[in-house]
Coordinates of C-alpha atoms in Angstrom, one line a residue:
Chain A
M1 CA 0.0 0.0 0.0
D2 CA 1.5 3.3 -0.9
R3 CA 1.2 6.5 1.1
R4 CA -1.5 7.9 -1.1
S5 CA -3.8 4.9 -0.6
V6 CA -3.1 5.0 3.1
E7 CA -4.2 8.6 3.3
K8 CA -7.1 8.0 1.0
T9 CA -8.6 5.1 3.0
G10 CA -8.0 7.1 6.2
L11 CA -6.3 4.1 7.9
L12 CA -3.4 6.2 9.0
S13 CA -2.9 9.7 7.9
R14 CA 0.5 11.1 7.4
R15 CA 0.3 13.3 10.5
D16 CA -1.2 10.5 12.6
F17 CA 1.6 8.3 11.5
A18 CA 4.2 10.9 12.5
R19 CA 2.5 11.3 15.8
K20 CA 2.4 7.5 16.4
A21 CA 6.0 7.1 15.2
A22 CA 7.1 9.9 17.6
L23 CA 5.3 8.2 20.5
A24 CA 7.0 4.9 19.7
A25 CA 10.3 6.6 19.6
A26 CA 9.6 8.3 22.9
S27 CA 8.9 5.0 24.5
A28 CA 12.1 3.6 23.1
A29 CA 14.0 6.5 24.4
I30 CA 13.5 5.8 28.1
A31 CA 16.7 3.7 28.3
P32 CA 19.0 6.4 29.7
A33 CA 22.0 6.0 27.5
A34 CA 19.8 5.7 24.4
L35 CA 18.7 9.3 25.0
R36 CA 22.2 10.6 24.2
A37 CA 22.4 13.2 21.5
A38 CA 23.8 12.9 18.1
P39 CA 26.5 10.4 17.2
G40 CA 28.4 13.6 17.7
I41 CA 31.4 12.7 15.6
S42 CA 30.7 15.7 13.4
G43 CA 28.7 18.8 13.9
D44 CA 29.5 22.4 14.4
L45 CA 28.6 23.2 18.0
A46 CA 30.1 21.1 20.7
N47 CA 29.9 18.3 18.3
S48 CA 31.2 15.8 20.7
K49 CA 27.7 15.6 22.2
G50 CA 26.7 12.1 23.0
Q51 CA 30.2 10.6 23.2
A52 CA 30.0 9.3 26.7
P53 CA 30.8 5.6 26.8
P54 CA 27.9 3.3 26.1
S55 CA 26.3 2.1 29.3
T56 CA 25.2 -1.3 28.0
P57 CA 27.2 -3.7 25.8
L58 CA 26.2 -4.1 22.2
S59 CA 24.5 -7.2 20.9
A60 CA 26.7 -9.6 18.9
E61 CA 25.1 -8.3 15.7
D62 CA 25.8 -4.7 16.5
Q63 CA 29.3 -5.5 17.7
S64 CA 30.0 -7.3 14.4
Q65 CA 28.9 -4.2 12.5
V66 CA 31.2 -2.0 14.6
D67 CA 34.1 -4.5 14.0
A68 CA 33.4 -4.5 10.3
R69 CA 33.5 -0.7 10.1
V70 CA 36.7 -0.6 12.2
S71 CA 38.3 -3.2 9.9
A72 CA 37.4 -1.2 6.8
I73 CA 39.0 1.9 8.3
L74 CA 42.2 0.0 9.3
R75 CA 42.4 -1.7 5.9
K76 CA 42.2 1.6 4.1
Y77 CA 44.0 4.0 6.5
G78 CA 45.8 1.7 9.0
E79 CA 49.3 2.6 8.0
R80 CA 48.9 6.2 8.9
L81 CA 47.3 5.6 12.3
S82 CA 49.0 5.4 15.6
P83 CA 48.0 2.8 18.2
E84 CA 46.2 5.6 20.1
Q85 CA 44.3 6.7 17.0
R86 CA 43.3 3.1 16.3
D87 CA 41.9 2.9 19.9
E88 CA 40.1 6.1 19.4
I89 CA 38.5 4.9 16.1
R90 CA 37.4 1.8 17.9
R91 CA 35.8 3.8 20.7
L92 CA 34.1 6.3 18.3
S93 CA 32.8 3.4 16.1
T94 CA 31.3 1.7 19.1
E95 CA 29.7 4.9 20.4
L96 CA 28.3 5.6 16.9
Q97 CA 26.4 2.3 17.0
K98 CA 24.0 3.4 19.8
P99 CA 22.3 6.3 17.9
M100 CA 22.3 4.1 14.8
I101 CA 20.3 1.5 16.7
R102 CA 17.8 4.2 17.8
L103 CA 17.5 5.5 14.3
R104 CA 17.0 2.1 12.8
A105 CA 14.3 1.3 15.5
Y106 CA 12.2 4.3 14.4
P107 CA 9.2 3.0 12.6
L108 CA 9.0 3.8 8.9
V109 CA 7.2 2.4 5.9
N110 CA 8.1 2.1 2.3
S111 CA 6.2 5.3 1.5
S112 CA 8.0 7.4 4.1
Q113 CA 9.6 9.9 1.8
P114 CA 13.1 11.2 2.6
A115 CA 13.7 14.9 2.9
T116 CA 15.8 14.8 -0.2
V117 CA 14.3 15.9 -3.5
L118 CA 15.7 16.4 -6.9
K119 CA 15.5 20.0 -7.7
L120 CA 15.1 20.5 -11.4
V121 CA 17.4 23.1 -12.8
A122 CA 15.9 25.3 -15.5
E123 CA 18.1 28.4 -15.4
A124 CA 21.7 28.8 -16.7
K125 CA 24.3 29.6 -14.1
P126 CA 27.9 30.6 -14.3
A127 CA 30.6 28.0 -13.5
P128 CA 31.9 28.5 -10.0
A129 CA 35.4 29.8 -9.6
K130 CA 38.1 27.5 -8.2
P131 CA 40.1 28.2 -5.0
R132 CA 43.8 28.6 -5.1
R133 CA 45.8 26.8 -2.5
Chain B
M1 CA 40.8 60.7 16.3
M2 CA 39.5 57.5 17.8
L3 CA 35.9 57.0 18.9
S4 CA 35.0 56.1 22.4
D5 CA 33.6 52.8 23.5
D6 CA 30.2 54.5 23.9
V7 CA 30.1 54.9 20.2
L8 CA 31.7 51.5 19.3
Y9 CA 29.1 49.7 21.3
L10 CA 26.1 51.4 19.6
P11 CA 23.8 49.1 17.7
V12 CA 24.0 49.1 13.9
S13 CA 20.6 51.0 13.7
E14 CA 22.0 53.9 15.7
L15 CA 25.4 54.0 13.9
G16 CA 23.5 54.0 10.6
R17 CA 21.3 56.9 11.7
R18 CA 24.4 58.9 12.7
I19 CA 26.2 58.1 9.4
H20 CA 23.1 59.0 7.4
A21 CA 22.8 62.3 9.3
R22 CA 26.5 62.9 8.6
K23 CA 27.2 63.1 12.3
L24 CA 29.5 60.1 12.1
S25 CA 32.3 59.5 9.7
P26 CA 32.5 55.9 8.2
V27 CA 36.3 56.4 7.9
I28 CA 36.8 57.3 11.6
L29 CA 34.4 54.5 12.6
A30 CA 36.4 52.0 10.5
E31 CA 39.7 53.3 11.9
S32 CA 38.4 53.1 15.4
Y33 CA 37.2 49.5 15.1
L34 CA 40.4 48.5 13.4
A35 CA 42.5 50.1 16.1
R36 CA 40.4 48.4 18.8
S37 CA 40.6 45.1 16.9
E38 CA 44.4 45.3 16.5
R39 CA 44.8 46.1 20.2
L40 CA 42.4 43.4 21.6
N41 CA 42.8 40.6 19.1
P42 CA 45.9 39.2 20.6
Q43 CA 44.0 38.9 23.8
L44 CA 40.9 37.3 22.3
N45 CA 42.0 35.3 19.2
A46 CA 38.9 36.7 17.5
Y47 CA 40.2 37.4 14.0
A48 CA 41.9 35.2 11.5
T49 CA 42.8 38.2 9.3
L50 CA 42.2 41.9 9.5
T51 CA 41.5 43.5 6.1
R52 CA 42.7 47.0 6.9
D53 CA 43.4 48.2 3.4
L54 CA 40.1 47.0 2.0
A55 CA 38.2 48.4 5.1
L56 CA 39.7 51.8 4.6
E57 CA 39.1 51.8 0.9
Q58 CA 35.4 50.8 1.4
A59 CA 35.0 53.4 4.3
H60 CA 36.4 56.2 2.1
A61 CA 34.1 55.2 -0.7
A62 CA 31.1 55.2 1.6
E63 CA 32.0 58.6 3.0
K64 CA 32.4 60.0 -0.4
E65 CA 29.1 58.6 -1.6
I66 CA 27.1 59.6 1.4
G67 CA 28.7 63.1 1.2
A68 CA 27.5 63.3 -2.4
G69 CA 24.0 62.4 -1.2
H70 CA 23.9 58.8 -2.3
Y71 CA 22.9 56.8 0.9
R72 CA 22.5 53.1 0.2
G73 CA 20.7 52.2 3.5
P74 CA 21.3 51.3 7.1
L75 CA 24.5 49.3 6.5
H76 CA 26.2 51.9 4.5
G77 CA 29.6 52.7 6.1
I78 CA 29.1 50.1 8.9
P79 CA 32.1 47.9 9.7
Y80 CA 31.7 44.2 10.0
A81 CA 33.6 40.9 10.2
A82 CA 32.9 37.8 8.1
K83 CA 33.5 34.3 9.4
D84 CA 36.6 32.9 7.7
L85 CA 34.8 30.3 5.7
L86 CA 33.3 33.0 3.4
A87 CA 35.4 33.7 0.4
A88 CA 36.8 37.3 0.3
K89 CA 38.5 38.1 -2.9
G90 CA 42.3 38.3 -2.5
Y91 CA 42.4 37.5 1.2
P92 CA 43.1 34.2 2.9
T93 CA 40.1 32.1 3.5
T94 CA 41.4 29.4 5.8
W95 CA 38.3 27.7 7.0
G96 CA 40.0 27.8 10.4
A97 CA 42.2 24.9 9.5
Q98 CA 45.9 24.3 8.8
P99 CA 45.4 22.3 5.6
Y100 CA 43.7 25.4 4.1
A101 CA 46.0 28.0 5.7
N102 CA 47.1 29.4 2.3
Q103 CA 43.8 29.2 0.5
T104 CA 42.6 32.2 -1.4
F105 CA 39.7 32.8 -3.7
D106 CA 39.5 35.2 -6.6
Y107 CA 35.8 36.0 -5.9
D108 CA 33.6 37.1 -3.0
A109 CA 31.1 34.9 -1.4
A110 CA 27.5 35.9 -2.2
V111 CA 26.9 37.3 1.3
I112 CA 30.0 39.5 1.0
E113 CA 28.8 40.6 -2.5
R114 CA 25.5 41.6 -1.0
L115 CA 27.1 43.5 1.9
N116 CA 29.3 45.2 -0.6
R117 CA 26.2 46.4 -2.4
A118 CA 24.7 47.6 0.9
G119 CA 27.9 49.7 1.4
A120 CA 29.1 47.8 4.5
V121 CA 32.8 47.8 5.3
L122 CA 34.6 44.5 5.7
I123 CA 37.3 44.9 8.4
G124 CA 38.3 41.3 8.9
K125 CA 37.8 37.6 8.7
A126 CA 36.5 36.1 12.0
A127 CA 38.3 33.2 13.6
M128 CA 36.4 29.9 13.7
I129 CA 36.6 26.3 14.8
E130 CA 38.5 24.3 12.1
L131 CA 36.2 23.3 9.3
A132 CA 33.3 24.6 11.4
G133 CA 33.6 21.4 13.4
G134 CA 33.0 19.3 10.4
M135 CA 35.6 16.7 11.4
G136 CA 34.7 16.9 15.1
Y137 CA 36.5 18.6 18.0
R138 CA 37.1 18.1 21.6
F139 CA 38.7 21.3 22.7
A140 CA 38.2 25.1 22.3
S141 CA 41.7 25.2 20.8
A142 CA 40.5 23.4 17.6
S143 CA 41.3 26.3 15.4
L144 CA 44.2 27.6 13.3
T145 CA 44.2 30.7 15.4
G146 CA 43.9 29.1 18.8
P147 CA 40.9 29.2 21.2
A148 CA 38.7 32.2 20.9
K149 CA 38.3 33.8 24.3
N150 CA 35.1 35.1 25.8
P151 CA 35.2 38.9 26.4
W152 CA 33.0 38.4 29.5
N153 CA 35.7 36.1 31.0
E154 CA 38.9 35.4 29.1
G155 CA 39.3 32.1 30.8
C156 CA 36.1 30.9 29.1
W157 CA 35.2 29.9 25.6
T158 CA 33.0 31.7 23.1
C159 CA 31.5 28.4 21.9
G160 CA 31.8 27.5 18.3
S161 CA 32.0 27.3 15.5
S162 CA 31.4 31.0 14.8
S163 CA 33.7 31.7 17.8
G164 CA 35.5 34.8 16.4
S165 CA 32.2 36.3 15.3
G166 CA 30.9 35.9 18.8
A167 CA 33.9 37.5 20.4
I168 CA 34.1 40.3 17.8
V169 CA 30.5 41.5 18.4
S170 CA 30.7 41.0 22.2
A171 CA 33.9 43.1 22.5
A172 CA 32.8 45.8 20.0
L173 CA 35.6 45.0 17.6
A174 CA 33.1 45.5 14.8
A175 CA 29.5 46.6 14.6
F176 CA 28.3 43.2 13.5
A177 CA 29.6 39.9 12.2
I178 CA 28.5 37.2 9.9
G179 CA 28.4 33.6 11.3
T180 CA 27.2 30.3 10.0
E181 CA 25.3 27.5 11.6
T182 CA 25.0 23.8 10.7
W183 CA 23.9 22.9 14.3
G184 CA 24.4 25.5 17.0
S185 CA 27.2 27.6 15.5
I186 CA 25.3 31.0 15.6
I187 CA 23.0 30.3 18.5
C188 CA 25.6 28.9 20.9
P189 CA 28.3 31.7 20.5
S190 CA 25.5 34.3 20.7
G191 CA 24.4 32.8 24.0
F192 CA 27.8 32.4 25.5
C193 CA 29.0 35.9 24.4
G194 CA 25.8 37.8 25.4
I195 CA 24.9 39.0 21.9
S196 CA 22.0 38.7 19.5
G197 CA 22.4 36.1 16.8
L198 CA 19.9 35.1 14.1
R199 CA 19.9 31.8 12.3
P200 CA 17.8 32.4 9.2
T201 CA 15.5 29.9 7.5
F202 CA 17.5 27.4 5.4
G203 CA 17.9 28.7 1.9
R204 CA 17.1 32.3 2.8
V205 CA 20.8 33.4 2.5
S206 CA 22.9 32.2 -0.4
R207 CA 25.9 30.0 0.5
Y208 CA 27.7 30.6 -2.7
G209 CA 31.4 31.0 -1.8
A210 CA 31.0 29.5 1.7
M211 CA 32.7 26.4 2.8
A212 CA 30.3 23.5 2.8
L213 CA 30.0 21.3 5.9
A214 CA 26.6 19.7 5.5
Y215 CA 24.9 20.7 2.3
S216 CA 21.4 20.2 3.6
L217 CA 21.9 22.0 6.9
D218 CA 24.4 24.9 6.5
K219 CA 23.0 28.4 7.0
I220 CA 24.5 31.9 7.1
G221 CA 23.3 34.6 9.5
P222 CA 24.0 37.9 11.3
M223 CA 25.4 38.3 14.8
A224 CA 24.9 41.8 16.3
R225 CA 24.1 43.7 19.5
A226 CA 20.4 43.8 19.0
A227 CA 17.6 41.9 17.3
E228 CA 16.7 44.9 15.3
D229 CA 20.2 44.9 13.9
C230 CA 19.9 41.3 12.9
G231 CA 16.8 42.1 10.9
L232 CA 18.5 45.0 9.1
I233 CA 21.4 42.8 8.2
L234 CA 19.2 39.9 7.1
A235 CA 17.3 42.2 4.8
A236 CA 20.7 43.0 3.1
I237 CA 22.0 39.4 2.8
A238 CA 18.8 37.5 2.1
G239 CA 17.6 36.8 -1.5
H240 CA 17.5 34.1 -4.2
D241 CA 20.8 33.1 -5.8
S242 CA 20.9 30.5 -8.5
R243 CA 24.5 29.6 -7.7
D244 CA 23.2 28.0 -4.4
R245 CA 21.2 24.9 -5.2
S246 CA 19.2 25.3 -2.0
S247 CA 18.4 28.9 -2.4
L248 CA 14.7 29.7 -1.9
P249 CA 12.8 31.3 -4.8
G250 CA 12.9 35.0 -4.9
S251 CA 9.7 35.8 -3.1
E252 CA 10.5 33.4 -0.2
A253 CA 14.1 34.3 0.1
K254 CA 13.7 38.0 0.2
F255 CA 13.3 39.7 3.6
E256 CA 12.2 43.2 4.3
M257 CA 12.7 44.8 7.7
A258 CA 9.9 47.2 8.7
P259 CA 10.9 48.5 12.1
S260 CA 8.1 50.9 12.3
A261 CA 5.4 48.2 11.7
P262 CA 3.4 47.3 14.9
S263 CA 4.5 44.1 16.5
P264 CA 2.1 41.2 16.0
R265 CA 0.4 39.9 19.2
L266 CA 2.5 36.8 19.5
R267 CA 1.4 33.4 20.8
V268 CA 4.5 32.2 22.7
G269 CA 5.2 28.5 23.5
R270 CA 7.3 28.0 26.5
L271 CA 9.2 24.8 25.9
T272 CA 9.0 22.3 28.7
N273 CA 11.3 19.7 27.3
A274 CA 14.1 21.7 25.7
W275 CA 16.8 20.6 28.1
K276 CA 16.9 17.6 30.3
K277 CA 18.8 19.5 33.0
C278 CA 19.2 23.2 33.2
D279 CA 21.4 25.3 35.5
P280 CA 18.9 26.8 38.1
E281 CA 20.2 30.3 37.5
I282 CA 19.6 29.9 33.7
A283 CA 16.1 28.4 34.3
S284 CA 15.3 31.4 36.6
A285 CA 16.5 33.9 34.0
A286 CA 14.2 32.2 31.4
D287 CA 11.3 32.4 33.8
D288 CA 11.9 36.2 34.0
V289 CA 11.8 36.4 30.3
F290 CA 8.3 35.0 30.2
E291 CA 7.3 37.1 33.1
A292 CA 8.5 40.2 31.2
L293 CA 6.7 39.2 28.0
K294 CA 3.4 38.1 29.4
K295 CA 1.6 41.4 29.4
H296 CA 2.8 42.2 25.9
V297 CA 1.9 39.1 24.0
A298 CA -1.3 37.4 23.1
A299 CA -0.6 34.3 25.1
I300 CA 2.2 32.3 26.8
D301 CA 1.5 28.6 27.2
D302 CA 3.6 25.5 27.8
A303 CA 4.7 23.7 24.6
E304 CA 6.4 20.4 24.0
L305 CA 8.8 19.5 21.3
P306 CA 7.9 16.4 19.3
A307 CA 9.7 13.3 20.6
G308 CA 11.8 11.2 18.3
P309 CA 15.5 10.4 17.6
F310 CA 16.0 13.8 16.1
D311 CA 19.4 14.4 17.7
E312 CA 20.5 11.1 16.1
V313 CA 19.1 12.0 12.8
A314 CA 20.9 15.4 12.7
G315 CA 24.1 13.7 13.8
V316 CA 24.0 11.1 11.1
I317 CA 23.2 13.6 8.4
I318 CA 25.9 16.0 9.5
S319 CA 28.4 13.2 9.8
V320 CA 27.7 11.7 6.4
E321 CA 27.5 15.1 4.5
G322 CA 30.6 16.3 6.3
A323 CA 32.5 13.2 5.3
A324 CA 31.4 13.8 1.7
A325 CA 32.3 17.5 1.8
F326 CA 35.8 16.7 3.1
R327 CA 36.5 13.4 1.4
E328 CA 39.6 14.7 -0.3
L329 CA 41.0 15.9 3.1
I330 CA 40.1 12.6 4.8
E331 CA 41.6 10.4 2.1
S332 CA 44.8 12.5 1.9
S333 CA 47.1 12.5 4.9
K334 CA 46.3 16.2 5.4
V335 CA 43.6 15.4 7.9
A336 CA 46.5 14.8 10.3
E337 CA 47.3 18.5 10.2
L338 CA 44.1 19.5 12.0
A339 CA 44.6 20.9 15.5
D340 CA 42.2 18.7 17.4
P341 CA 43.0 15.1 18.1
L342 CA 39.3 14.1 17.5
G343 CA 39.3 16.0 14.2
R344 CA 42.3 13.9 12.9
V345 CA 40.3 10.6 13.1
A346 CA 36.6 11.2 13.2
G347 CA 36.3 11.6 9.5
Y348 CA 37.4 8.0 9.0
V349 CA 34.6 6.8 11.2
N350 CA 32.0 9.0 9.6
E351 CA 32.9 7.7 6.1
Q352 CA 31.7 4.3 7.2
I353 CA 28.1 5.2 8.0
P354 CA 26.0 3.2 5.6
A355 CA 24.0 5.0 2.9
S356 CA 20.9 3.2 4.1
D357 CA 21.2 4.9 7.5
Y358 CA 21.7 8.3 5.9
M359 CA 18.5 7.8 3.8
R360 CA 16.7 6.5 6.9
A361 CA 17.7 9.7 8.7
Q362 CA 16.3 11.7 5.8
Q363 CA 13.0 9.8 6.0
V364 CA 12.7 10.5 9.8
R365 CA 13.6 14.2 9.0
E366 CA 10.5 14.5 6.9
I367 CA 8.4 13.2 9.8
C368 CA 10.2 15.7 12.1
Q369 CA 9.3 18.5 9.8
E370 CA 5.6 17.6 9.9
S371 CA 5.5 17.2 13.6
I372 CA 7.2 20.6 14.4
N373 CA 5.1 22.4 11.7
A374 CA 2.0 21.3 13.5
L375 CA 3.3 22.9 16.7
F376 CA 3.4 26.2 14.9
D377 CA -0.4 26.0 14.3
T378 CA -0.7 26.9 18.0
F379 CA 2.3 29.1 18.5
D380 CA 4.0 31.9 16.6
V381 CA 7.3 31.3 18.4
I382 CA 8.6 28.7 20.8
A383 CA 11.1 29.7 23.4
A384 CA 13.7 28.2 25.8
P385 CA 17.0 29.0 27.3
T386 CA 19.6 29.1 24.5
L387 CA 21.7 26.6 26.4
P388 CA 21.3 24.9 29.8
V389 CA 24.8 26.0 30.9
A390 CA 26.9 29.2 30.7
A391 CA 30.2 29.4 28.9
S392 CA 32.6 26.6 29.5
T393 CA 36.3 27.1 30.5
L394 CA 38.9 27.2 27.7
D395 CA 40.4 23.8 28.8
T396 CA 37.1 22.0 29.1
N397 CA 37.0 18.6 27.4
L398 CA 33.9 19.2 25.4
E399 CA 33.1 15.5 25.2
K400 CA 32.7 15.5 29.0
G401 CA 31.9 19.1 29.9
L402 CA 29.5 20.2 27.2
S403 CA 27.7 17.1 26.3
F404 CA 23.9 17.0 26.4
P405 CA 21.0 16.3 24.1
D406 CA 19.9 19.4 22.2
P407 CA 16.4 18.7 20.7
V408 CA 15.7 22.4 20.0
G409 CA 18.9 22.7 18.0
A410 CA 18.5 19.3 16.3
I411 CA 14.9 19.9 15.2
G412 CA 15.5 23.6 14.4
N413 CA 18.4 22.8 12.1
L414 CA 17.0 19.6 10.6
C415 CA 13.8 21.5 9.7
G416 CA 15.6 24.7 8.6
L417 CA 13.7 26.8 11.2
P418 CA 14.7 30.4 11.9
A419 CA 15.9 31.1 15.5
I420 CA 17.3 34.0 17.4
S421 CA 19.3 34.0 20.7
V422 CA 19.3 37.2 22.7
P423 CA 20.8 37.9 26.1
C424 CA 18.5 37.6 29.1
G425 CA 20.7 37.9 32.2
F426 CA 23.9 36.8 33.9
T427 CA 25.0 34.0 36.2
S428 CA 26.5 34.7 39.5
Q429 CA 29.9 34.2 37.7
K430 CA 28.9 37.1 35.5
L431 CA 28.6 35.0 32.4
P432 CA 25.9 35.8 29.9
I433 CA 22.6 33.8 29.7
G434 CA 20.6 33.6 26.5
V435 CA 17.0 32.9 25.5
Q436 CA 16.1 31.6 22.1
F437 CA 13.0 32.1 20.0
V438 CA 12.2 29.7 17.2
A439 CA 9.5 30.0 14.5
R440 CA 8.1 28.2 11.5
C441 CA 10.2 28.2 8.3
G442 CA 10.1 31.6 6.7
N443 CA 8.8 33.4 9.8
E444 CA 11.9 35.4 10.8
R445 CA 9.5 38.2 11.4
A446 CA 8.1 36.4 14.4
V447 CA 11.4 35.6 16.1
L448 CA 12.6 39.1 15.5
A449 CA 9.3 40.6 16.8
A450 CA 9.6 38.5 20.0
A451 CA 13.3 39.3 20.5
N452 CA 12.8 43.0 19.7
L453 CA 9.9 43.2 22.1
Y454 CA 12.0 41.6 24.8
Q455 CA 14.8 44.0 24.2
Q456 CA 12.5 47.0 24.4
L457 CA 11.5 45.8 27.9
T458 CA 15.1 45.0 29.1
D459 CA 18.6 46.2 28.7
W460 CA 20.6 43.0 28.9
H461 CA 21.7 43.4 25.3
A462 CA 23.2 46.8 26.1
R463 CA 25.5 45.5 28.8
R464 CA 29.3 45.5 28.0
P465 CA 31.9 43.0 29.0
P466 CA 34.8 44.0 31.3
I467 CA 37.2 44.5 28.5
S468 CA 38.6 47.8 27.1

C-alpha cells in the first residue's frame, strides 16, 4: 500500500503516522544511554555531544557491525594511524552504534519519503570559480 | 581621532542613523574599530585576518558617496567581520584549518557581494573552529588561530564554530559579524557571548562562496548587538541566488525589515522539554523572560517539542554530509594537520556510516518537519534557554563538559527553522545567559518581533563585557 492509498482510506494519515511514530520513539528513548544526543562525531557546535561511553554492551550483531567498520578503516588507512588513534577509532565506532540503533528502530514504511528531493534546474548559471591553495 | 567605547558599542541601527545624518564618519568609525581590533585581538583570538586596506578603501568610498547624497541604506559605512569560511577576494580564507591556511579565492562569497552592495565595510575575517567542526573537535583550541576567548571572562570559551564572530561583536571589535550554523554555531556563541544572533530559514541566505560542511543544513546569518540589527542585516543578505542549489525562490528568500510596523500579538510557546537538565540560574532567567513578556503578547503557554530520535538524525546527516564534503581531506594525509585530536580521526569513522542509514535519517527528518510544523499551528514562536549552561572554560574537554541532548537545535536545524538568541541575564559568575526564540520556516518576522519586544523591555543586550 503506498502512502496515497493509506491517506485515502483514512487508515493512517501522514500526520497520525508521524504522531504515532514519535510516540513509539519516545517510548524507546526511556533507556538512559539511548537518549544521548547525536552520534556527535561531526557537527558544528560542541559536536562531541553524545560521546559518553555506552552504558550497555552491544549485541553480537551490533558489535560485528562495529568490528566491520573498524576493519574497513584500518584496511584503508591503517598505515597512517598510531595505536592511540586506532583505539580512538574503535571507541568512536562503538559509540556511533547506539544512535544508529535508535535511528533504525524508528518505525518507517516504504512510502515514508526522505527529505531529499531532486530540484530541477531550468536556469543557466555561471561555472563556480576554483580556489587557489 | 578615535571614537569612544560608547560609540563603538552602539547598535547598527543607531550607527546608521548617525552616518546618514553625517554626524559620524565611516572612515573614523572603521579606523576606530580597526585600532580596537588590533589592540584586543591578541587577547581574544577573535580574528583570522584583518582586512585593513580593504576596510579603509570601502570606508572612504562610503564617506564620499554619502557626502554626495547617495545613501544606500542602514548598513552603508558600517564595519563588520565575516567568518573565515566565506570567500573574500584576494584575502586568505582558511576555514580555520591548517590544511587550508594558504587558500585564497578570486571572488567574493554571495553574502559579501550583498554586503558590498549595501555599502558595508569588511574589516576582517573572523576566527572559527576548524572546518566549522566538520571533522569533530574536543577542545576550544580546535582552530588555526587558537581558542577564541570570551570577552566576559577570558578564561572561558566563546562556543563554536562562529567563535570569532561571537567575540568580535561582544567586545565591539566591529558593529556586527556574519556567522554560519549547521547545528548551533550561531545560536551557541550568541548565548555564550551575550549578543543577539539570528539563524535564518534554510535557503534564505545564499551559501555561494561559503565552505560546505553539511549541504542540507548549512546556513549563514547575522550576529549583532540587538535583534533589530539582525533584521536589518538579514534584509541586506537574504535573497535568491541561482548559484546556491538550496536557495529559496525570490519571493520566499527576500526579507524586508519594517521596524516601524506594529509588533504582532504573538502566541509564545514555553518549551518544557528543551533541556533535560538546566542550571537553576539559567532556568530562573528564562522564567523572568516569560514574566516580562506576558503582558505584551497574546498568550504564553507550555509547549512540547515532538519526541523522536532527532538528535541522532541530525548527527547522522551532518556526519555523512561532512565526510562527503571533506572526502579529499580525509583520504589524503592532510587530515592529520588538524589541530584537534578528534578531528584527525573522526572523518574516518563518519565515512563508514551506511548510505541506508543516511537515507533513513532523511526519512525521519521528513516526519520531524511535519511534527514541528503542527506545533506552529498553535504558537508563533517557541522559546527556551539558549543553552542549559553558561560558557565553559577554555580547557574543558567538550566530550565530557559540554555534552547533552539538544532537541531544540536538532529539530530547528533539521527542519531549517529560523531562530534567534538574545541575552537575558547573567550567572553569579557574571557569564551571559541567553534565551532563544524559534519559529516556523520563513517566519523570521516572528522571532525578530519576540526578541525585539523583549529588548524593548530589558537592557541585557546593552551590557558591556569588562574589556577595554
